[in-house]
């Protein structure tokens, strides 16, 4: 073969290779475009049927115009709500996730201590004192109660437990049947330990279970929305629902809450007076306005409190719980024992002390507990000396009451018994619920 013929053959091969590559590229591009259109159509269809109850538009699928919440955005480690939003969006329309109605349900709810000094209406702590509420379908309405505050508790439909159940059935858009309520109370009634919030949350959970209705949490916190709307603020209901220290705010669209870590070894020493503290009276002594200096004081103290909790710096808690917004006014008008008791508790070794909620309970936080305290030497802790100091102040002021020592709890409200049960032969839930 001549050199000219070799040149023509090489040129023909090059042209053929180029044409083949071009055809291959065009086919791949068409396949990619078709696949993209299919994914776009599929996601569009998903968006059209997903609707969250109490949904924040920032987290709703397809409604945000921000690139920060698009499905191509990089998720940071803290973006837990966005991460869960995507998982939910890929699976189902949450509003249609209903379950079988139940005949009876028992809900366990913790006490709570709100405000924690300067965190007025926004910070609260779940307390290891529990009330159990059983709600059952019945022929007629009835409320029975036993335990702490049973005699003082309303036995008609004004009880906030009933309010919570009604709110649950309204949310489920189902008629509320006649129900029987039985309360085993271990939360002191109207003493500043969240008995009203415990009743609200217990009622909502019981109503949802009985109605066979479930609510979204991630990007929505629908249970919190219902409870905080009834209560008017999240400082008690948030820790009752989720446990632990909670900071709650309204972001302009919905209530949101986040957990603050509680230092290990923390104990709660509380002086609980024998008399009832009415929230309306405690709010009535507060001014509608505060000075700029007092506002700045409280802002600094709240920041100090959250930092002390997050870093486990117990020495700074006593500065973090200082307040000018409500404690001085309530101490002057209602609780003359408050500041002498706070001072005595801290001098006896408490990390801090404050008025629990609207009062009258005074809450002290102590440290050093490890394992079962009844097998631990007392000198390693300060709960006994703090309790003794607080009681001495109460006696000096002629205030009758009792000391209760317990712990914070990281667990919130939960169902402990239900008929018919959620457990089956294939899966057993905690406590065989």
CSV table of N, CA, C and O in Angstrom, one decimal, residues 305-411:
chain,number,residue,atom,x,y,z
A,305,UNK,N,-26.5,32.4,82.1
A,305,UNK,CA,-27.1,31.1,82.5
A,305,UNK,C,-27.0,30.0,81.5
A,305,UNK,O,-26.5,28.9,81.8
A,306,UNK,N,-27.3,30.3,80.3
A,306,UNK,CA,-27.2,29.3,79.2
A,306,UNK,C,-25.7,28.9,79.0
A,306,UNK,O,-25.4,27.7,78.8
A,307,UNK,N,-24.8,29.8,79.1
A,307,UNK,CA,-23.4,29.5,78.9
A,307,UNK,C,-22.9,28.6,80.1
A,307,UNK,O,-22.2,27.6,79.9
A,308,UNK,N,-23.3,28.9,81.3
A,308,UNK,CA,-22.9,28.1,82.5
A,308,UNK,C,-23.5,26.7,82.3
A,308,UNK,O,-22.7,25.7,82.7
A,309,UNK,N,-24.7,26.5,81.9
A,309,UNK,CA,-25.3,25.2,81.7
A,309,UNK,C,-24.5,24.5,80.6
A,309,UNK,O,-24.2,23.3,80.8
A,310,UNK,N,-24.3,25.1,79.5
A,310,UNK,CA,-23.7,24.5,78.3
A,310,UNK,C,-22.2,24.1,78.6
A,310,UNK,O,-21.8,23.0,78.2
A,311,UNK,N,-21.5,24.9,79.4
A,311,UNK,CA,-20.1,24.6,79.7
A,311,UNK,C,-20.0,23.8,81.0
A,311,UNK,O,-18.9,23.3,81.3
A,312,UNK,N,-21.1,23.6,81.7
A,312,UNK,CA,-21.0,22.8,83.0
A,312,UNK,C,-20.2,23.6,84.1
A,312,UNK,O,-19.7,23.1,85.0
A,313,UNK,N,-20.3,25.0,83.9
A,313,UNK,CA,-19.6,25.8,84.9
A,313,UNK,C,-20.6,26.2,86.0
A,313,UNK,O,-21.3,27.2,86.0
A,314,UNK,N,-20.6,25.3,87.0
A,314,UNK,CA,-21.6,25.4,88.1
A,314,UNK,C,-21.4,26.7,88.9
A,314,UNK,O,-22.4,27.2,89.5
A,315,UNK,N,-20.2,27.2,89.0
A,315,UNK,CA,-19.9,28.4,89.8
A,315,UNK,C,-20.6,29.6,89.3
A,315,UNK,O,-20.9,30.6,90.0
A,316,UNK,N,-20.9,29.6,88.0
A,316,UNK,CA,-21.5,30.8,87.4
A,316,UNK,C,-23.0,30.8,87.4
A,316,UNK,O,-23.7,31.7,87.0
A,317,UNK,N,-23.6,29.7,87.8
A,317,UNK,CA,-25.1,29.6,87.8
A,317,UNK,C,-25.7,30.6,88.7
A,317,UNK,O,-26.8,31.1,88.4
A,318,UNK,N,-25.1,30.9,89.9
A,318,UNK,CA,-25.7,31.9,90.8
A,318,UNK,C,-25.8,33.3,90.2
A,318,UNK,O,-26.7,34.0,90.6
A,319,UNK,N,-24.9,33.6,89.3
A,319,UNK,CA,-25.0,34.9,88.6
A,319,UNK,C,-26.0,34.8,87.4
A,319,UNK,O,-26.8,35.7,87.1
A,320,UNK,N,-26.1,33.6,86.8
A,320,UNK,CA,-27.0,33.4,85.7
A,320,UNK,C,-28.5,33.4,86.0
A,320,UNK,O,-29.3,33.7,85.2
A,321,UNK,N,-28.8,33.1,87.3
A,321,UNK,CA,-30.3,33.1,87.7
A,321,UNK,C,-30.7,34.4,88.3
A,321,UNK,O,-31.9,34.5,88.7
A,322,UNK,N,-29.9,35.4,88.3
A,322,UNK,CA,-30.3,36.7,88.9
A,322,UNK,C,-31.3,37.3,87.9
A,322,UNK,O,-31.2,37.2,86.7
A,323,UNK,N,-32.2,38.1,88.5
A,323,UNK,CA,-33.3,38.6,87.7
A,323,UNK,C,-33.8,40.0,88.2
A,323,UNK,O,-33.8,40.2,89.4
A,324,UNK,N,-34.3,40.8,87.3
A,324,UNK,CA,-34.9,42.1,87.7
A,324,UNK,C,-36.3,42.3,87.2
A,324,UNK,O,-37.0,43.2,87.4
A,325,UNK,N,-36.7,41.3,86.3
A,325,UNK,CA,-38.0,41.5,85.6
A,325,UNK,C,-39.2,41.0,86.4
A,325,UNK,O,-40.3,41.6,86.3
A,326,UNK,N,-39.1,40.0,87.3
A,326,UNK,CA,-40.3,39.5,88.0
A,326,UNK,C,-40.0,39.1,89.4
A,326,UNK,O,-40.9,39.2,90.3
A,327,UNK,N,-38.8,38.6,89.7
A,327,UNK,CA,-38.6,38.1,91.1
A,327,UNK,C,-38.6,39.2,92.2
A,327,UNK,O,-39.3,39.0,93.2
A,328,UNK,N,-38.0,40.4,91.9
A,328,UNK,CA,-38.1,41.4,93.0
A,328,UNK,C,-39.5,41.9,93.2
A,328,UNK,O,-39.9,42.1,94.4
A,329,UNK,N,-40.3,42.0,92.2
A,329,UNK,CA,-41.7,42.5,92.4
A,329,UNK,C,-42.6,41.4,93.1
A,329,UNK,O,-43.4,41.7,94.0
A,330,UNK,N,-42.4,40.2,92.8
A,330,UNK,CA,-43.1,39.1,93.4
A,330,UNK,C,-42.7,38.9,94.9
A,330,UNK,O,-43.5,38.6,95.7
A,331,UNK,N,-41.4,39.0,95.1
A,331,UNK,CA,-40.9,38.9,96.5
A,331,UNK,C,-41.5,40.0,97.4
A,331,UNK,O,-41.9,39.7,98.5
A,332,UNK,N,-41.5,41.2,96.8
A,332,UNK,CA,-42.0,42.3,97.6
A,332,UNK,C,-43.5,42.2,97.9
A,332,UNK,O,-44.0,42.5,99.1
A,333,UNK,N,-44.3,41.8,96.9
A,333,UNK,CA,-45.7,41.7,97.1
A,333,UNK,C,-46.3,40.4,97.6
A,333,UNK,O,-47.3,40.4,98.3
A,334,UNK,N,-45.6,39.3,97.3
A,334,UNK,CA,-46.2,38.0,97.7
A,334,UNK,C,-45.3,37.1,98.5
A,334,UNK,O,-45.9,36.3,99.3
A,335,UNK,N,-44.0,37.1,98.2
A,335,UNK,CA,-43.2,36.1,98.8
A,335,UNK,C,-42.0,36.7,99.5
A,335,UNK,O,-40.9,36.7,99.0
A,336,UNK,N,-42.2,37.2,100.7
A,336,UNK,CA,-41.2,37.9,101.5
A,336,UNK,C,-40.0,36.9,101.8
A,336,UNK,O,-38.9,37.4,102.1
A,337,UNK,N,-40.3,35.6,101.8
A,337,UNK,CA,-39.2,34.7,102.2
A,337,UNK,C,-38.3,34.4,101.0
A,337,UNK,O,-37.2,33.7,101.2
A,338,UNK,N,-38.6,34.9,99.8
A,338,UNK,CA,-37.8,34.5,98.6
A,338,UNK,C,-36.3,34.8,98.7
A,338,UNK,O,-35.5,33.9,98.6
A,339,UNK,N,-36.0,36.0,98.8
A,339,UNK,CA,-34.5,36.4,98.8
A,339,UNK,C,-33.7,35.9,100.0
A,339,UNK,O,-32.6,35.5,99.8
A,340,UNK,N,-34.3,36.0,101.2
A,340,UNK,CA,-33.6,35.4,102.3
A,340,UNK,C,-33.3,33.9,102.1
A,340,UNK,O,-32.3,33.3,102.5
A,341,UNK,N,-34.3,33.2,101.5
A,341,UNK,CA,-34.1,31.7,101.2
A,341,UNK,C,-33.1,31.5,100.1
A,341,UNK,O,-32.3,30.5,100.3
A,342,UNK,N,-33.1,32.3,99.1
A,342,UNK,CA,-32.1,32.2,98.0
A,342,UNK,C,-30.7,32.4,98.6
A,342,UNK,O,-29.8,31.6,98.4
A,343,UNK,N,-30.5,33.4,99.5
A,343,UNK,CA,-29.2,33.7,100.1
A,343,UNK,C,-28.8,32.5,101.0
A,343,UNK,O,-27.6,32.1,100.9
A,344,UNK,N,-29.7,32.0,101.8
A,344,UNK,CA,-29.4,30.9,102.7
A,344,UNK,C,-29.0,29.6,101.9
A,344,UNK,O,-28.0,28.9,102.3
A,345,UNK,N,-29.7,29.3,100.8
A,345,UNK,CA,-29.4,28.1,100.0
A,345,UNK,C,-28.0,28.2,99.4
A,345,UNK,O,-27.2,27.3,99.5
A,346,UNK,N,-27.7,29.4,98.9
A,346,UNK,CA,-26.4,29.5,98.2
A,346,UNK,C,-25.2,29.5,99.2
A,346,UNK,O,-24.2,29.0,99.0
A,347,UNK,N,-25.5,30.1,100.4
A,347,UNK,CA,-24.5,30.1,101.5
A,347,UNK,C,-24.3,28.7,102.0
A,347,UNK,O,-23.2,28.3,102.5
A,348,UNK,N,-25.3,27.8,101.9
A,348,UNK,CA,-25.2,26.5,102.4
A,348,UNK,C,-24.6,25.5,101.4
A,348,UNK,O,-24.4,24.3,101.6
A,349,UNK,N,-24.3,26.0,100.2
A,349,UNK,CA,-23.6,25.2,99.2
A,349,UNK,C,-24.4,25.0,97.9
A,349,UNK,O,-23.9,24.3,97.0
A,350,UNK,N,-25.5,25.6,97.7
A,350,UNK,CA,-26.3,25.5,96.4
A,350,UNK,C,-25.6,26.2,95.3
A,350,UNK,O,-25.0,27.3,95.6
A,351,UNK,N,-25.6,25.7,94.1
A,351,UNK,CA,-25.1,26.4,93.0
A,351,UNK,C,-25.8,27.6,92.7
A,351,UNK,O,-25.3,28.7,92.3
A,352,UNK,N,-27.2,27.6,92.9
A,352,UNK,CA,-28.0,28.7,92.6
A,352,UNK,C,-29.4,28.4,93.2
A,352,UNK,O,-29.7,27.3,93.6
A,353,UNK,N,-30.2,29.4,93.3
A,353,UNK,CA,-31.6,29.3,93.7
A,353,UNK,C,-32.4,30.4,93.1
A,353,UNK,O,-31.9,31.5,92.8
A,354,UNK,N,-33.7,30.1,92.8
A,354,UNK,CA,-34.6,31.1,92.2
A,354,UNK,C,-36.1,30.7,92.5
A,354,UNK,O,-36.4,29.6,93.0
A,355,UNK,N,-37.0,31.6,92.1
A,355,UNK,CA,-38.4,31.4,92.3
A,355,UNK,C,-38.8,30.5,91.1
A,355,UNK,O,-38.6,30.8,89.9
A,356,UNK,N,-39.5,29.4,91.4
A,356,UNK,CA,-39.9,28.4,90.4
A,356,UNK,C,-41.2,28.9,89.8
A,356,UNK,O,-42.2,29.0,90.5
A,357,UNK,N,-41.2,29.2,88.5
A,357,UNK,CA,-42.4,29.7,87.8
A,357,UNK,C,-42.9,30.9,88.4
A,357,UNK,O,-42.1,31.9,88.8
A,358,UNK,N,-44.2,31.0,88.7
A,358,UNK,CA,-44.8,32.1,89.3
A,358,UNK,C,-44.8,32.0,90.8
A,358,UNK,O,-45.4,32.8,91.6
A,359,UNK,N,-44.2,30.9,91.4
A,359,UNK,CA,-44.2,30.7,92.8
A,359,UNK,C,-45.4,29.9,93.3
A,359,UNK,O,-46.2,29.5,92.5
A,360,UNK,N,-45.4,29.6,94.5
A,360,UNK,CA,-44.5,30.0,95.6
A,360,UNK,C,-43.3,29.2,95.8
A,360,UNK,O,-42.5,29.5,96.7
A,361,UNK,N,-43.1,28.1,95.1
A,361,UNK,CA,-41.9,27.2,95.3
A,361,UNK,C,-40.6,27.9,95.0
A,361,UNK,O,-40.5,28.6,94.1
A,362,UNK,N,-39.6,27.7,95.9
A,362,UNK,CA,-38.3,28.2,95.7
A,362,UNK,C,-37.4,27.0,95.3
A,362,UNK,O,-37.4,26.0,96.0
A,363,UNK,N,-36.7,27.1,94.2
A,363,UNK,CA,-35.9,26.0,93.6
A,363,UNK,C,-34.4,26.2,93.8
A,363,UNK,O,-33.9,27.3,93.4
A,364,UNK,N,-33.7,25.3,94.4
A,364,UNK,CA,-32.2,25.4,94.5
A,364,UNK,C,-31.6,24.2,93.7
A,364,UNK,O,-32.1,23.1,93.7
A,365,UNK,N,-30.5,24.5,93.0
A,365,UNK,CA,-29.7,23.5,92.3
A,365,UNK,C,-28.5,23.2,93.0
A,365,UNK,O,-27.7,24.1,93.4
A,366,UNK,N,-28.2,21.9,93.3
A,366,UNK,CA,-27.0,21.5,94.0
A,366,UNK,C,-26.2,20.5,93.1
A,366,UNK,O,-26.7,20.0,92.1
A,367,UNK,N,-25.0,20.2,93.5
A,367,UNK,CA,-24.1,19.3,92.6
A,367,UNK,C,-23.5,18.3,93.5
A,367,UNK,O,-23.6,18.3,94.7
A,368,UNK,N,-22.8,17.3,92.9
A,368,UNK,CA,-22.1,16.3,93.6
A,368,UNK,C,-22.7,14.9,93.6
A,368,UNK,O,-22.1,14.0,94.1
A,369,UNK,N,-24.0,14.8,93.2
A,369,UNK,CA,-24.7,13.5,93.3
A,369,UNK,C,-24.0,12.6,92.3
A,369,UNK,O,-23.7,13.0,91.1
A,370,UNK,N,-23.9,11.3,92.7
A,370,UNK,CA,-23.3,10.3,91.8
A,370,UNK,C,-23.9,9.0,92.1
A,370,UNK,O,-23.8,8.5,93.2
A,371,UNK,N,-24.6,8.4,91.2
A,371,UNK,CA,-25.3,7.1,91.4
A,371,UNK,C,-26.4,7.2,92.4
A,371,UNK,O,-27.0,8.3,92.5
A,372,UNK,N,-26.7,6.2,93.2
A,372,UNK,CA,-27.7,6.2,94.2
A,372,UNK,C,-27.2,7.1,95.4
A,372,UNK,O,-26.2,6.7,96.0
A,373,UNK,N,-28.0,8.1,95.7
A,373,UNK,CA,-27.5,9.1,96.7
A,373,UNK,C,-27.5,8.4,98.1
A,373,UNK,O,-26.7,8.9,99.0
A,374,UNK,N,-28.3,7.4,98.3
A,374,UNK,CA,-28.4,6.8,99.7
A,374,UNK,C,-27.2,5.8,99.9
A,374,UNK,O,-27.1,5.3,101.0
A,375,UNK,N,-26.4,5.6,98.9
A,375,UNK,CA,-25.2,4.8,99.1
A,375,UNK,C,-23.9,5.7,99.0
A,375,UNK,O,-22.8,5.2,99.1
A,376,UNK,N,-24.2,7.0,98.9
A,376,UNK,CA,-23.1,8.0,98.8
A,376,UNK,C,-23.0,8.8,100.1
A,376,UNK,O,-24.0,9.2,100.7
A,377,UNK,N,-21.7,9.1,100.4
A,377,UNK,CA,-21.5,9.9,101.7
A,377,UNK,C,-22.1,11.3,101.5
A,377,UNK,O,-21.9,11.9,100.5
A,378,UNK,N,-22.8,11.7,102.5
A,378,UNK,CA,-23.5,13.0,102.5
A,378,UNK,C,-22.5,14.2,102.3
A,378,UNK,O,-22.9,15.2,101.6
A,379,UNK,N,-21.3,14.1,102.8
A,379,UNK,CA,-20.4,15.2,102.7
A,379,UNK,C,-19.9,15.5,101.3
A,379,UNK,O,-19.3,16.5,101.0
A,380,UNK,N,-20.2,14.5,100.4
A,380,UNK,CA,-19.8,14.7,99.0
A,380,UNK,C,-20.9,15.5,98.2
A,380,UNK,O,-20.6,15.9,97.1
A,381,UNK,N,-22.0,15.7,98.9
A,381,UNK,CA,-23.1,16.5,98.3
A,381,UNK,C,-23.5,17.6,99.2
A,381,UNK,O,-23.1,17.7,100.4
A,382,UNK,N,-24.4,18.5,98.7
A,382,UNK,CA,-24.8,19.6,99.6
A,382,UNK,C,-26.3,19.7,99.8
A,382,UNK,O,-26.8,20.6,100.4
A,383,UNK,N,-27.0,18.7,99.2
A,383,UNK,CA,-28.5,18.8,99.3
A,383,UNK,C,-29.1,18.8,100.7
A,383,UNK,O,-30.0,19.6,100.9
A,384,UNK,N,-28.5,18.1,101.6
A,384,UNK,CA,-29.0,18.0,103.0
A,384,UNK,C,-28.8,19.4,103.7
A,384,UNK,O,-29.7,19.9,104.3
A,385,UNK,N,-27.6,20.0,103.5
A,385,UNK,CA,-27.3,21.2,104.2
A,385,UNK,C,-28.2,22.4,103.6
A,385,UNK,O,-28.6,23.3,104.3
A,386,UNK,N,-28.4,22.3,102.3
A,386,UNK,CA,-29.2,23.3,101.6
A,386,UNK,C,-30.6,23.2,102.0
A,386,UNK,O,-31.3,24.2,102.3
A,387,UNK,N,-31.1,22.0,102.1
A,387,UNK,CA,-32.5,21.8,102.5
A,387,UNK,C,-32.7,22.3,104.0
A,387,UNK,O,-33.8,23.0,104.3
A,388,UNK,N,-31.8,22.0,104.8
A,388,UNK,CA,-31.9,22.5,106.2
A,388,UNK,C,-31.9,24.0,106.3
A,388,UNK,O,-32.7,24.6,107.0
A,389,UNK,N,-31.0,24.7,105.5
A,389,UNK,CA,-30.9,26.1,105.5
A,389,UNK,C,-32.2,26.8,105.0
A,389,UNK,O,-32.7,27.8,105.5
A,390,UNK,N,-32.8,26.2,103.9
A,390,UNK,CA,-34.1,26.7,103.4
A,390,UNK,C,-35.2,26.6,104.4
A,390,UNK,O,-36.0,27.5,104.5
A,391,UNK,N,-35.3,25.4,105.1
A,391,UNK,CA,-36.3,25.2,106.0
A,391,UNK,C,-36.2,26.2,107.2
A,391,UNK,O,-37.3,26.7,107.7
A,392,UNK,N,-35.0,26.5,107.6
A,392,UNK,CA,-34.8,27.4,108.7
A,392,UNK,C,-35.4,28.8,108.3
A,392,UNK,O,-36.0,29.5,109.2
A,393,UNK,N,-35.1,29.3,107.1
A,393,UNK,CA,-35.7,30.5,106.7
A,393,UNK,C,-37.2,30.5,106.6
A,393,UNK,O,-37.9,31.5,107.1
A,394,UNK,N,-37.8,29.4,106.2
A,394,UNK,CA,-39.2,29.3,106.1
A,394,UNK,C,-39.8,29.4,107.5
A,394,UNK,O,-40.8,30.1,107.7
A,395,UNK,N,-39.2,28.8,108.5
A,395,UNK,CA,-39.7,28.8,109.9
A,395,UNK,C,-39.5,30.3,110.4
A,395,UNK,O,-40.4,30.7,111.2
A,396,UNK,N,-38.5,30.9,110.1
A,396,UNK,CA,-38.3,32.3,110.5
A,396,UNK,C,-39.4,33.2,110.0
A,396,UNK,O,-39.9,34.1,110.7
A,397,UNK,N,-39.8,33.0,108.8
A,397,UNK,CA,-40.9,33.8,108.2
A,397,UNK,C,-42.3,33.3,108.4
A,397,UNK,O,-43.3,33.8,108.0
A,398,UNK,N,-42.4,32.2,109.2
A,398,UNK,CA,-43.6,31.6,109.5
A,398,UNK,C,-44.4,31.0,108.3
A,398,UNK,O,-45.6,31.0,108.3
A,399,UNK,N,-43.6,30.5,107.3
A,399,UNK,CA,-44.2,29.9,106.1
A,399,UNK,C,-44.1,28.4,106.2
A,399,UNK,O,-43.0,27.8,106.3
A,400,UNK,N,-45.3,27.8,106.3
A,400,UNK,CA,-45.3,26.3,106.4
A,400,UNK,C,-45.1,25.7,105.0
A,400,UNK,O,-45.6,26.2,104.1
A,401,UNK,N,-44.4,24.6,105.0
A,401,UNK,CA,-44.2,23.9,103.8
A,401,UNK,C,-43.3,22.7,104.0
A,401,UNK,O,-43.1,22.2,105.1
A,402,UNK,N,-42.8,22.1,102.9
A,402,UNK,CA,-42.0,20.9,102.9
A,402,UNK,C,-40.8,21.0,101.9
A,402,UNK,O,-40.9,21.8,101.0
A,403,UNK,N,-39.8,20.3,102.2
A,403,UNK,CA,-38.7,20.2,101.3
A,403,UNK,C,-38.8,18.9,100.5
A,403,UNK,O,-39.0,17.8,101.0
A,404,UNK,N,-38.6,19.0,99.2
A,404,UNK,CA,-38.5,17.9,98.3
A,404,UNK,C,-37.2,17.9,97.5
A,404,UNK,O,-36.8,18.9,97.0
A,405,UNK,N,-36.5,16.8,97.6
A,405,UNK,CA,-35.2,16.6,96.8
A,405,UNK,C,-35.4,15.6,95.7
A,405,UNK,O,-35.8,14.5,95.9
A,406,UNK,N,-35.1,16.1,94.5
A,406,UNK,CA,-35.2,15.2,93.3
A,406,UNK,C,-34.2,15.6,92.3
A,406,UNK,O,-33.2,16.2,92.6
A,407,UNK,N,-34.4,15.2,91.1
A,407,UNK,CA,-33.4,15.4,90.0
A,407,UNK,C,-34.1,16.1,88.8
A,407,UNK,O,-35.3,16.0,88.6
A,408,UNK,N,-33.3,16.8,87.9
A,408,UNK,CA,-33.8,17.1,86.6
A,408,UNK,C,-34.1,15.8,85.8
A,408,UNK,O,-33.4,14.8,86.1
A,409,UNK,N,-34.9,15.8,84.9
A,409,UNK,CA,-35.1,14.6,84.0
A,409,UNK,C,-35.0,15.0,82.6
A,409,UNK,O,-35.5,16.1,82.1
A,410,UNK,N,-34.3,14.2,81.8
A,410,UNK,CA,-34.1,14.5,80.4
A,410,UNK,C,-35.3,13.8,79.6
A,410,UNK,O,-35.3,14.0,78.4
A,411,UNK,N,-36.2,13.2,80.3
A,411,UNK,CA,-37.3,12.5,79.6
A,411,UNK,C,-38.6,13.4,79.7
A,411,UNK,O,-38.8,13.9,80.8
